[in-house]
mmCIF file of N, CA, C and O in Angstrom:
data_model
loop_
_atom_site.group_PDB
_atom_site.id
_atom_site.type_symbol
_atom_site.label_atom_id
_atom_site.label_comp_id
_atom_site.label_asym_id
_atom_site.label_seq_id
_atom_site.Cartn_x
_atom_site.Cartn_y
_atom_site.Cartn_z
ATOM 1 N N MET A 635 0.646 -1.279 0.272
ATOM 2 C CA MET A 635 0.703 -0.044 -0.201
ATOM 3 C C MET A 635 0.723 1.128 -0.396
ATOM 4 O O MET A 635 2.191 1.278 0.123
ATOM 5 N N GLY A 636 -0.054 2.887 0.055
ATOM 6 C CA GLY A 636 1.028 3.519 0.122
ATOM 7 C C GLY A 636 2.208 3.785 1.746
ATOM 8 O O GLY A 636 0.660 3.994 2.544
ATOM 9 N N ASN A 637 2.799 4.600 1.080
ATOM 10 C CA ASN A 637 3.446 5.405 2.742
ATOM 11 C C ASN A 637 3.364 7.085 2.521
ATOM 12 O O ASN A 637 3.739 7.572 1.369
ATOM 13 N N LYS A 638 3.694 7.720 3.547
ATOM 14 C CA LYS A 638 3.885 9.444 3.728
ATOM 15 C C LYS A 638 4.658 9.049 4.277
ATOM 16 O O LYS A 638 4.116 9.117 5.557
ATOM 17 N N THR A 639 5.475 10.459 4.303
ATOM 18 C CA THR A 639 5.747 11.099 5.768
ATOM 19 C C THR A 639 6.139 12.444 6.196
ATOM 20 O O THR A 639 5.652 13.192 4.581
ATOM 21 N N THR A 640 5.343 13.377 6.723
ATOM 22 C CA THR A 640 5.054 14.349 6.488
ATOM 23 C C THR A 640 4.901 15.438 7.951
ATOM 24 O O THR A 640 5.588 14.842 8.736
ATOM 25 N N PRO A 641 5.670 16.430 7.790
ATOM 26 C CA PRO A 641 6.001 17.617 9.384
ATOM 27 C C PRO A 641 4.575 16.493 10.427
ATOM 28 O O PRO A 641 3.955 16.575 9.938
ATOM 29 N N PHE A 642 4.590 16.968 12.006
ATOM 30 C CA PHE A 642 3.957 15.971 13.088
ATOM 31 C C PHE A 642 3.414 17.713 13.454
ATOM 32 O O PHE A 642 3.981 18.270 13.894
ATOM 33 N N ASN A 643 2.123 18.026 12.542
ATOM 34 C CA ASN A 643 1.762 19.324 13.160
ATOM 35 C C ASN A 643 0.150 19.966 12.320
ATOM 36 O O ASN A 643 -0.207 18.443 11.701
ATOM 37 N N LYS A 644 -0.467 20.946 12.637
ATOM 38 C CA LYS A 644 -1.758 19.799 12.119
ATOM 39 C C LYS A 644 -1.398 20.341 11.172
ATOM 40 O O LYS A 644 -2.947 19.180 10.480
ATOM 41 N N THR A 645 -1.253 21.104 10.013
ATOM 42 C CA THR A 645 -1.108 21.502 8.833
ATOM 43 C C THR A 645 -0.520 19.893 8.250
ATOM 44 O O THR A 645 -1.411 19.736 7.076
ATOM 45 N N GLY A 646 0.726 19.287 8.885
ATOM 46 C CA GLY A 646 1.047 18.118 7.284
ATOM 47 C C GLY A 646 0.374 16.391 8.238
ATOM 48 O O GLY A 646 -0.417 16.294 6.918
ATOM 49 N N ILE A 647 -0.318 17.174 9.013
ATOM 50 C CA ILE A 647 -1.575 15.698 9.735
ATOM 51 C C ILE A 647 -2.819 15.880 8.639
ATOM 52 O O ILE A 647 -3.174 14.731 8.268
ATOM 53 N N LYS A 648 -3.345 16.685 8.630
ATOM 54 C CA LYS A 648 -4.627 17.277 7.903
ATOM 55 C C LYS A 648 -4.385 17.220 6.141
ATOM 56 O O LYS A 648 -5.313 16.220 5.677
ATOM 57 N N LYS A 649 -3.158 16.731 5.510
ATOM 58 C CA LYS A 649 -2.919 16.410 4.322
ATOM 59 C C LYS A 649 -1.934 14.732 4.554
ATOM 60 O O LYS A 649 -2.087 13.982 3.051
ATOM 61 N N LEU A 650 -2.421 14.090 5.580
ATOM 62 C CA LEU A 650 -2.916 12.623 5.225
ATOM 63 C C LEU A 650 -3.968 12.229 4.259
ATOM 64 O O LEU A 650 -4.951 12.219 5.155
ATOM 65 N N PRO A 651 -3.199 10.982 3.465
ATOM 66 C CA PRO A 651 -5.100 10.038 3.486
ATOM 67 C C PRO A 651 -5.523 9.897 4.542
ATOM 68 O O PRO A 651 -4.870 9.110 5.399
ATOM 69 N N ASN A 652 -7.016 9.271 4.183
ATOM 70 C CA ASN A 652 -8.117 8.767 5.446
ATOM 71 C C ASN A 652 -9.310 7.866 5.456
ATOM 72 O O ASN A 652 -9.433 8.147 6.290
ATOM 73 N N ASN A 653 -8.736 7.874 3.880
ATOM 74 C CA ASN A 653 -8.841 5.700 3.667
ATOM 75 C C ASN A 653 -9.280 4.498 3.368
ATOM 76 O O ASN A 653 -9.265 3.938 2.482
ATOM 77 N N LYS A 654 -8.083 4.376 4.443
ATOM 78 C CA LYS A 654 -7.451 2.769 4.964
ATOM 79 C C LYS A 654 -7.238 3.106 6.109
ATOM 80 O O LYS A 654 -6.667 3.908 6.347
ATOM 81 N N PRO A 655 -6.920 1.858 6.627
ATOM 82 C CA PRO A 655 -6.067 1.618 8.127
ATOM 83 C C PRO A 655 -4.755 2.078 7.908
ATOM 84 O O PRO A 655 -4.315 2.138 6.284
ATOM 85 N N VAL A 656 -4.209 2.504 9.229
ATOM 86 C CA VAL A 656 -2.461 2.707 8.689
ATOM 87 C C VAL A 656 -1.896 2.804 10.025
ATOM 88 O O VAL A 656 -2.784 2.435 11.330
ATOM 89 N N LEU A 657 -0.862 2.120 9.528
ATOM 90 C CA LEU A 657 0.328 2.098 11.058
ATOM 91 C C LEU A 657 1.393 3.095 10.373
ATOM 92 O O LEU A 657 1.582 4.011 9.850
ATOM 93 N N TYR A 658 1.085 4.167 11.758
ATOM 94 C CA TYR A 658 1.590 5.397 11.679
ATOM 95 C C TYR A 658 2.718 5.916 13.204
ATOM 96 O O TYR A 658 2.775 4.941 13.638
ATOM 97 N N LYS A 659 4.356 6.241 13.331
ATOM 98 C CA LYS A 659 5.087 6.390 13.657
ATOM 99 C C LYS A 659 5.170 7.485 14.099
ATOM 100 O O LYS A 659 5.610 8.654 12.775
ATOM 101 N N ILE A 660 5.382 8.139 14.989
ATOM 102 C CA ILE A 660 6.191 9.677 15.442
ATOM 103 C C ILE A 660 7.767 9.374 15.663
ATOM 104 O O ILE A 660 7.844 9.319 16.001
ATOM 105 N N LYS A 661 8.536 9.722 14.735
ATOM 106 C CA LYS A 661 9.533 10.286 14.777
ATOM 107 C C LYS A 661 10.521 11.569 15.138
ATOM 108 O O LYS A 661 10.153 13.131 14.739
ATOM 109 N N THR A 662 11.579 11.348 15.527
ATOM 110 C CA THR A 662 12.139 12.161 15.981
ATOM 111 C C THR A 662 12.974 13.258 14.585
ATOM 112 O O THR A 662 13.403 12.405 13.709
ATOM 113 N N GLU A 663 13.484 14.397 15.317
ATOM 114 C CA GLU A 663 14.207 14.704 14.149
ATOM 115 C C GLU A 663 15.788 13.564 13.921
ATOM 116 O O GLU A 663 15.517 13.913 12.442
ATOM 117 N N SER A 664 15.971 13.003 14.413
ATOM 118 C CA SER A 664 17.589 11.777 14.339
ATOM 119 C C SER A 664 16.753 10.365 13.183
ATOM 120 O O SER A 664 17.151 10.098 13.067
ATOM 121 N N GLY A 665 15.457 10.872 13.687
ATOM 122 C CA GLY A 665 14.531 10.022 12.830
ATOM 123 C C GLY A 665 13.958 8.125 13.336
ATOM 124 O O GLY A 665 13.922 7.393 13.072
ATOM 125 N N ASN A 666 14.757 8.472 14.940
ATOM 126 C CA ASN A 666 14.284 7.596 15.714
ATOM 127 C C ASN A 666 12.520 7.426 15.964
ATOM 128 O O ASN A 666 12.042 8.312 15.930
ATOM 129 N N THR A 667 12.082 6.714 16.376
ATOM 130 C CA THR A 667 10.469 6.685 16.252
ATOM 131 C C THR A 667 10.572 6.426 18.047
ATOM 132 O O THR A 667 10.644 5.236 18.415
ATOM 133 N N ASN A 668 9.906 7.906 18.302
ATOM 134 C CA ASN A 668 9.122 7.712 19.305
ATOM 135 C C ASN A 668 7.740 6.923 19.733
ATOM 136 O O ASN A 668 7.047 7.062 21.067
ATOM 137 N N TYR A 669 7.456 6.850 19.061
ATOM 138 C CA TYR A 669 5.464 6.116 19.396
ATOM 139 C C TYR A 669 5.413 5.409 18.166
ATOM 140 O O TYR A 669 5.214 5.670 16.810
ATOM 141 N N ALA A 670 4.572 4.698 17.812
ATOM 142 C CA ALA A 670 3.881 3.842 16.687
ATOM 143 C C ALA A 670 2.585 3.089 17.583
ATOM 144 O O ALA A 670 2.534 3.031 18.025
ATOM 145 N N GLY A 671 1.250 3.568 16.142
ATOM 146 C CA GLY A 671 0.047 3.172 16.542
ATOM 147 C C GLY A 671 -1.158 2.621 15.089
ATOM 148 O O GLY A 671 -0.441 3.417 14.222
ATOM 149 N N ILE A 672 -1.677 2.203 15.274
ATOM 150 C CA ILE A 672 -2.557 2.363 14.732
ATOM 151 C C ILE A 672 -4.098 2.909 14.636
ATOM 152 O O ILE A 672 -4.495 3.686 15.573
ATOM 153 N N ALA A 673 -4.547 3.306 13.028
ATOM 154 C CA ALA A 673 -5.867 3.875 12.779
ATOM 155 C C ALA A 673 -6.665 3.331 12.256
ATOM 156 O O ALA A 673 -5.989 3.189 10.837
ATOM 157 N N LYS A 674 -7.853 3.166 12.571
ATOM 158 C CA LYS A 674 -8.889 2.477 11.728
ATOM 159 C C LYS A 674 -8.852 3.855 10.277
ATOM 160 O O LYS A 674 -8.941 4.887 10.831
ATOM 161 N N ARG A 675 -9.600 3.381 9.802
ATOM 162 C CA ARG A 675 -10.150 4.568 8.008
ATOM 163 C C ARG A 675 -10.808 5.264 8.633
ATOM 164 O O ARG A 675 -12.089 5.153 9.116
ATOM 165 N N GLY A 676 -11.065 5.911 8.381
ATOM 166 C CA GLY A 676 -12.197 7.398 8.500
ATOM 167 C C GLY A 676 -11.141 8.349 9.720
ATOM 168 O O GLY A 676 -12.169 8.972 9.981
ATOM 169 N N ARG A 677 -10.454 7.900 10.557
ATOM 170 C CA ARG A 677 -9.734 8.615 12.149
ATOM 171 C C ARG A 677 -8.187 8.524 11.824
ATOM 172 O O ARG A 677 -8.321 8.505 12.551
ATOM 173 N N VAL A 678 -7.692 8.748 10.791
ATOM 174 C CA VAL A 678 -6.657 8.382 10.727
ATOM 175 C C VAL A 678 -6.333 10.371 10.925
ATOM 176 O O VAL A 678 -5.496 9.974 12.071
ATOM 177 N N GLN A 679 -6.477 10.887 11.076
ATOM 178 C CA GLN A 679 -5.923 12.319 11.106
ATOM 179 C C GLN A 679 -6.383 12.800 12.386
ATOM 180 O O GLN A 679 -5.601 12.858 13.007
ATOM 181 N N GLU A 680 -7.493 12.313 13.107
ATOM 182 C CA GLU A 680 -8.225 12.656 14.293
ATOM 183 C C GLU A 680 -7.036 11.909 14.611
ATOM 184 O O GLU A 680 -6.733 12.545 16.474
ATOM 185 N N ARG A 681 -6.657 10.516 14.788
ATOM 186 C CA ARG A 681 -5.634 9.614 15.824
ATOM 187 C C ARG A 681 -4.993 10.331 15.927
ATOM 188 O O ARG A 681 -4.366 10.664 17.471
ATOM 189 N N ILE A 682 -4.373 10.677 14.704
ATOM 190 C CA ILE A 682 -2.341 11.129 15.066
ATOM 191 C C ILE A 682 -2.361 12.632 15.623
ATOM 192 O O ILE A 682 -1.902 12.997 16.451
ATOM 193 N N GLU A 683 -3.689 13.165 15.303
ATOM 194 C CA GLU A 683 -3.725 15.047 15.464
ATOM 195 C C GLU A 683 -3.290 14.509 17.737
ATOM 196 O O GLU A 683 -3.720 15.802 18.519
ATOM 197 N N GLU A 684 -5.036 13.229 18.251
ATOM 198 C CA GLU A 684 -4.804 12.611 19.750
ATOM 199 C C GLU A 684 -3.081 13.343 20.057
ATOM 200 O O GLU A 684 -2.784 13.004 21.614
ATOM 201 N N HIS A 685 -2.128 12.624 19.795
ATOM 202 C CA HIS A 685 -0.298 12.787 20.597
ATOM 203 C C HIS A 685 -0.325 13.855 20.137
ATOM 204 O O HIS A 685 0.865 14.613 20.627
ATOM 205 N N LEU A 686 -0.496 15.030 19.578
ATOM 206 C CA LEU A 686 0.057 16.811 19.018
ATOM 207 C C LEU A 686 0.195 16.576 20.469
ATOM 208 O O LEU A 686 -0.576 16.925 21.752
ATOM 209 N N GLY A 687 1.120 17.260 20.882
ATOM 210 C CA GLY A 687 1.934 18.309 22.551
ATOM 211 C C GLY A 687 1.794 17.394 23.661
ATOM 212 O O GLY A 687 2.693 17.296 24.664
ATOM 213 N N LYS A 688 2.125 15.576 23.189
ATOM 214 C CA LYS A 688 1.727 14.721 23.615
ATOM 215 C C LYS A 688 3.292 13.898 23.936
ATOM 216 O O LYS A 688 4.011 13.306 25.169
ATOM 217 N N ILE A 689 3.352 13.535 23.176
ATOM 218 C CA ILE A 689 4.201 12.976 22.200
ATOM 219 C C ILE A 689 5.147 13.755 22.001
ATOM 220 O O ILE A 689 4.501 13.628 20.080
ATOM 221 N N PRO A 690 6.630 13.920 21.479
ATOM 222 C CA PRO A 690 7.382 14.669 20.879
ATOM 223 C C PRO A 690 7.679 13.592 19.236
ATOM 224 O O PRO A 690 8.046 12.916 20.285
ATOM 225 N N GLY A 691 7.445 14.557 18.292
ATOM 226 C CA GLY A 691 8.244 14.621 17.747
ATOM 227 C C GLY A 691 8.320 15.167 16.472
ATOM 228 O O GLY A 691 7.685 16.859 16.768
ATOM 229 N N THR A 692 9.231 15.121 15.021
ATOM 230 C CA THR A 692 9.469 16.304 14.715
ATOM 231 C C THR A 692 8.281 15.501 12.956
ATOM 232 O O THR A 692 8.350 16.624 12.317
ATOM 233 N N SER A 693 8.338 14.981 12.572
ATOM 234 C CA SER A 693 7.047 14.126 11.458
ATOM 235 C C SER A 693 6.629 12.527 12.200
ATOM 236 O O SER A 693 6.779 12.562 12.870
ATOM 237 N N VAL A 694 5.713 12.373 10.730
ATOM 238 C CA VAL A 694 4.438 10.643 11.831
ATOM 239 C C VAL A 694 4.509 10.740 9.568
ATOM 240 O O VAL A 694 5.075 11.276 9.118
ATOM 241 N N GLN A 695 5.745 9.165 9.998
ATOM 242 C CA GLN A 695 4.832 8.669 8.655
ATOM 243 C C GLN A 695 4.034 7.542 9.010
ATOM 244 O O GLN A 695 3.652 6.654 9.928
ATOM 245 N N ILE A 696 3.494 7.126 7.945
ATOM 246 C CA ILE A 696 2.078 6.584 7.766
ATOM 247 C C ILE A 696 2.311 5.296 6.670
ATOM 248 O O ILE A 696 3.350 5.852 5.690
ATOM 249 N N GLU A 697 1.753 3.838 7.476
ATOM 250 C CA GLU A 697 1.709 2.765 5.770
ATOM 251 C C GLU A 697 0.457 2.388 5.602
ATOM 252 O O GLU A 697 0.277 2.015 6.821
ATOM 253 N N GLN A 698 -0.262 2.622 4.807
ATOM 254 C CA GLN A 698 -1.417 2.175 4.373
ATOM 255 C C GLN A 698 -1.351 0.455 4.176
ATOM 256 O O GLN A 698 -0.547 -0.130 4.127
ATOM 257 N N PHE A 699 -2.793 -0.141 4.649
ATOM 258 C CA PHE A 699 -2.832 -1.172 4.878
ATOM 259 C C PHE A 699 -4.266 -1.463 4.489
ATOM 260 O O PHE A 699 -5.288 -0.261 4.105
ATOM 261 N N SER A 700 -4.934 -2.689 4.070
ATOM 262 C CA SER A 700 -6.067 -3.136 3.760
ATOM 263 C C SER A 700 -6.880 -3.447 4.030
ATOM 264 O O SER A 700 -8.209 -3.042 4.281
ATOM 265 N N SER A 701 -6.495 -3.743 5.639
ATOM 266 C CA SER A 701 -7.398 -4.066 7.056
ATOM 267 C C SER A 701 -6.575 -4.186 8.366
ATOM 268 O O SER A 701 -5.245 -3.743 8.102
ATOM 269 N N ILE A 702 -7.725 -3.078 9.138
ATOM 270 C CA ILE A 702 -6.777 -2.637 10.487
ATOM 271 C C ILE A 702 -6.150 -4.479 10.938
ATOM 272 O O ILE A 702 -5.511 -4.046 11.974
ATOM 273 N N LYS A 703 -6.301 -5.176 10.585
ATOM 274 C CA LYS A 703 -5.500 -6.890 10.826
ATOM 275 C C LYS A 703 -4.925 -6.163 10.740
ATOM 276 O O LYS A 703 -3.949 -6.791 11.837
ATOM 277 N N ASP A 704 -4.137 -6.419 9.898
ATOM 278 C CA ASP A 704 -2.950 -6.301 9.061
ATOM 279 C C ASP A 704 -2.187 -5.188 9.460
ATOM 280 O O ASP A 704 -1.037 -5.610 9.337
ATOM 281 N N ALA A 705 -2.678 -4.221 9.853
ATOM 282 C CA ALA A 705 -1.801 -3.209 10.663
ATOM 283 C C ALA A 705 -2.228 -3.821 11.740
ATOM 284 O O ALA A 705 -0.646 -2.703 12.172
ATOM 285 N N GLY A 706 -2.049 -4.049 12.610
ATOM 286 C CA GLY A 706 -2.116 -4.396 13.589
ATOM 287 C C GLY A 706 -1.236 -5.993 14.663
ATOM 288 O O GLY A 706 -0.776 -5.362 14.871
ATOM 289 N N LYS A 707 -1.268 -6.613 13.142
ATOM 290 C CA LYS A 707 -0.178 -6.476 13.602
ATOM 291 C C LYS A 707 1.606 -6.548 13.603
ATOM 292 O O LYS A 707 2.530 -6.798 13.418
ATOM 293 N N LYS A 708 1.759 -5.294 12.214
ATOM 294 C CA LYS A 708 2.505 -4.497 11.924
ATOM 295 C C LYS A 708 3.036 -3.483 12.662
ATOM 296 O O LYS A 708 4.408 -3.658 12.862
ATOM 297 N N GLU A 709 1.825 -3.301 13.449
ATOM 298 C CA GLU A 709 2.385 -2.441 14.439
ATOM 299 C C GLU A 709 3.116 -3.090 15.491
ATOM 300 O O GLU A 709 3.964 -3.415 16.538
ATOM 301 N N GLY A 710 2.413 -4.457 15.980
ATOM 302 C CA GLY A 710 3.046 -5.619 16.873
ATOM 303 C C GLY A 710 4.365 -5.735 16.925
ATOM 304 O O GLY A 710 5.330 -5.783 17.477
ATOM 305 N N ASN A 711 5.033 -6.023 15.247
ATOM 306 C CA ASN A 711 6.427 -5.741 15.089
ATOM 307 C C ASN A 711 7.162 -5.550 15.649
ATOM 308 O O ASN A 711 7.948 -4.336 15.758
ATOM 309 N N VAL A 712 6.787 -4.174 15.384
ATOM 310 C CA VAL A 712 7.659 -2.969 15.020
ATOM 311 C C VAL A 712 7.939 -2.205 16.596
ATOM 312 O O VAL A 712 8.977 -1.722 17.145
ATOM 313 N N ILE A 713 6.689 -2.163 17.418
ATOM 314 C CA ILE A 713 6.960 -2.325 18.315
ATOM 315 C C ILE A 713 7.422 -3.501 19.087
ATOM 316 O O ILE A 713 8.738 -2.591 20.185
ATOM 317 N N LYS A 714 7.518 -4.990 19.203
ATOM 318 C CA LYS A 714 9.419 -5.120 20.107
ATOM 319 C C LYS A 714 10.136 -5.470 18.752
ATOM 320 O O LYS A 714 10.952 -4.937 20.134
ATOM 321 N N ASN A 715 10.594 -4.598 17.414
ATOM 322 C CA ASN A 715 11.855 -5.065 17.669
ATOM 323 C C ASN A 715 11.999 -3.790 18.219
ATOM 324 O O ASN A 715 13.221 -3.569 18.032
ATOM 325 N N ILE A 716 11.155 -1.918 18.128
ATOM 326 C CA ILE A 716 11.785 -0.846 17.439
ATOM 327 C C ILE A 716 11.950 -0.049 19.067
ATOM 328 O O ILE A 716 13.202 0.139 19.519
ATOM 329 N N GLN A 717 11.342 -1.309 19.772
ATOM 330 C CA GLN A 717 10.504 -0.648 21.286
ATOM 331 C C GLN A 717 10.624 1.129 21.641
ATOM 332 O O GLN A 717 11.294 1.290 21.733
ATOM 333 N N PRO A 718 9.518 1.549 21.015
ATOM 334 C CA PRO A 718 9.420 3.331 20.667
ATOM 335 C C PRO A 718 9.754 3.747 22.412
ATOM 336 O O PRO A 718 9.172 3.085 23.119
ATOM 337 N N LYS A 719 9.940 4.759 22.986
ATOM 338 C CA LYS A 719 9.743 5.461 23.802
ATOM 339 C C LYS A 719 8.822 5.109 24.444
ATOM 340 O O LYS A 719 8.316 4.790 25.709
ATOM 341 N N TYR A 720 7.712 5.809 23.842
ATOM 342 C CA TYR A 720 6.369 6.332 24.565
ATOM 343 C C TYR A 720 5.147 5.041 23.962
ATOM 344 O O TYR A 720 4.352 5.136 24.115
ATOM 345 N N ASN A 721 5.603 3.467 23.756
ATOM 346 C CA ASN A 721 5.003 2.951 23.639
ATOM 347 C C ASN A 721 4.983 2.022 24.979
ATOM 348 O O ASN A 721 5.907 1.783 25.416
ATOM 349 N N LYS A 722 3.299 1.989 25.778
ATOM 350 C CA LYS A 722 3.450 1.232 26.987
ATOM 351 C C LYS A 722 4.130 -0.169 27.200
ATOM 352 O O LYS A 722 4.555 -0.546 25.682
ATOM 353 N N LYS A 723 4.467 -0.746 28.044
ATOM 354 C CA LYS A 723 5.896 -1.816 28.283
ATOM 355 C C LYS A 723 4.460 -3.136 27.833
ATOM 356 O O LYS A 723 2.981 -2.653 28.845
ATOM 357 N N GLY A 724 4.691 -3.905 27.363
ATOM 358 C CA GLY A 724 4.249 -4.950 26.944
ATOM 359 C C GLY A 724 3.398 -5.361 25.799
ATOM 360 O O GLY A 724 2.665 -6.010 26.415
ATOM 361 N N LYS A 725 2.308 -4.628 25.262
ATOM 362 C CA LYS A 725 1.324 -4.147 23.961
ATOM 363 C C LYS A 725 1.933 -5.293 23.152
ATOM 364 O O LYS A 725 3.334 -5.816 22.594
#
């Protein structure tokens, strides 16, 4: 599916596609992942915007999937392998 990276601010988030489930990563200036999560189709922008002011980051990267189940599988792998600083332990 599609991948896209945009600034982690309201303007950048509004440019993200909302038509498919996504795995999103909030990234630091150096490219490290501070947080990884998933969002359902139709809630992508709203879900990512909920993190503004709570999780530091300079960009957000999304990867689109055909189902939320597929996005969830990838999220689990990302959290297990990268262990982002702001994801709760044991997820």
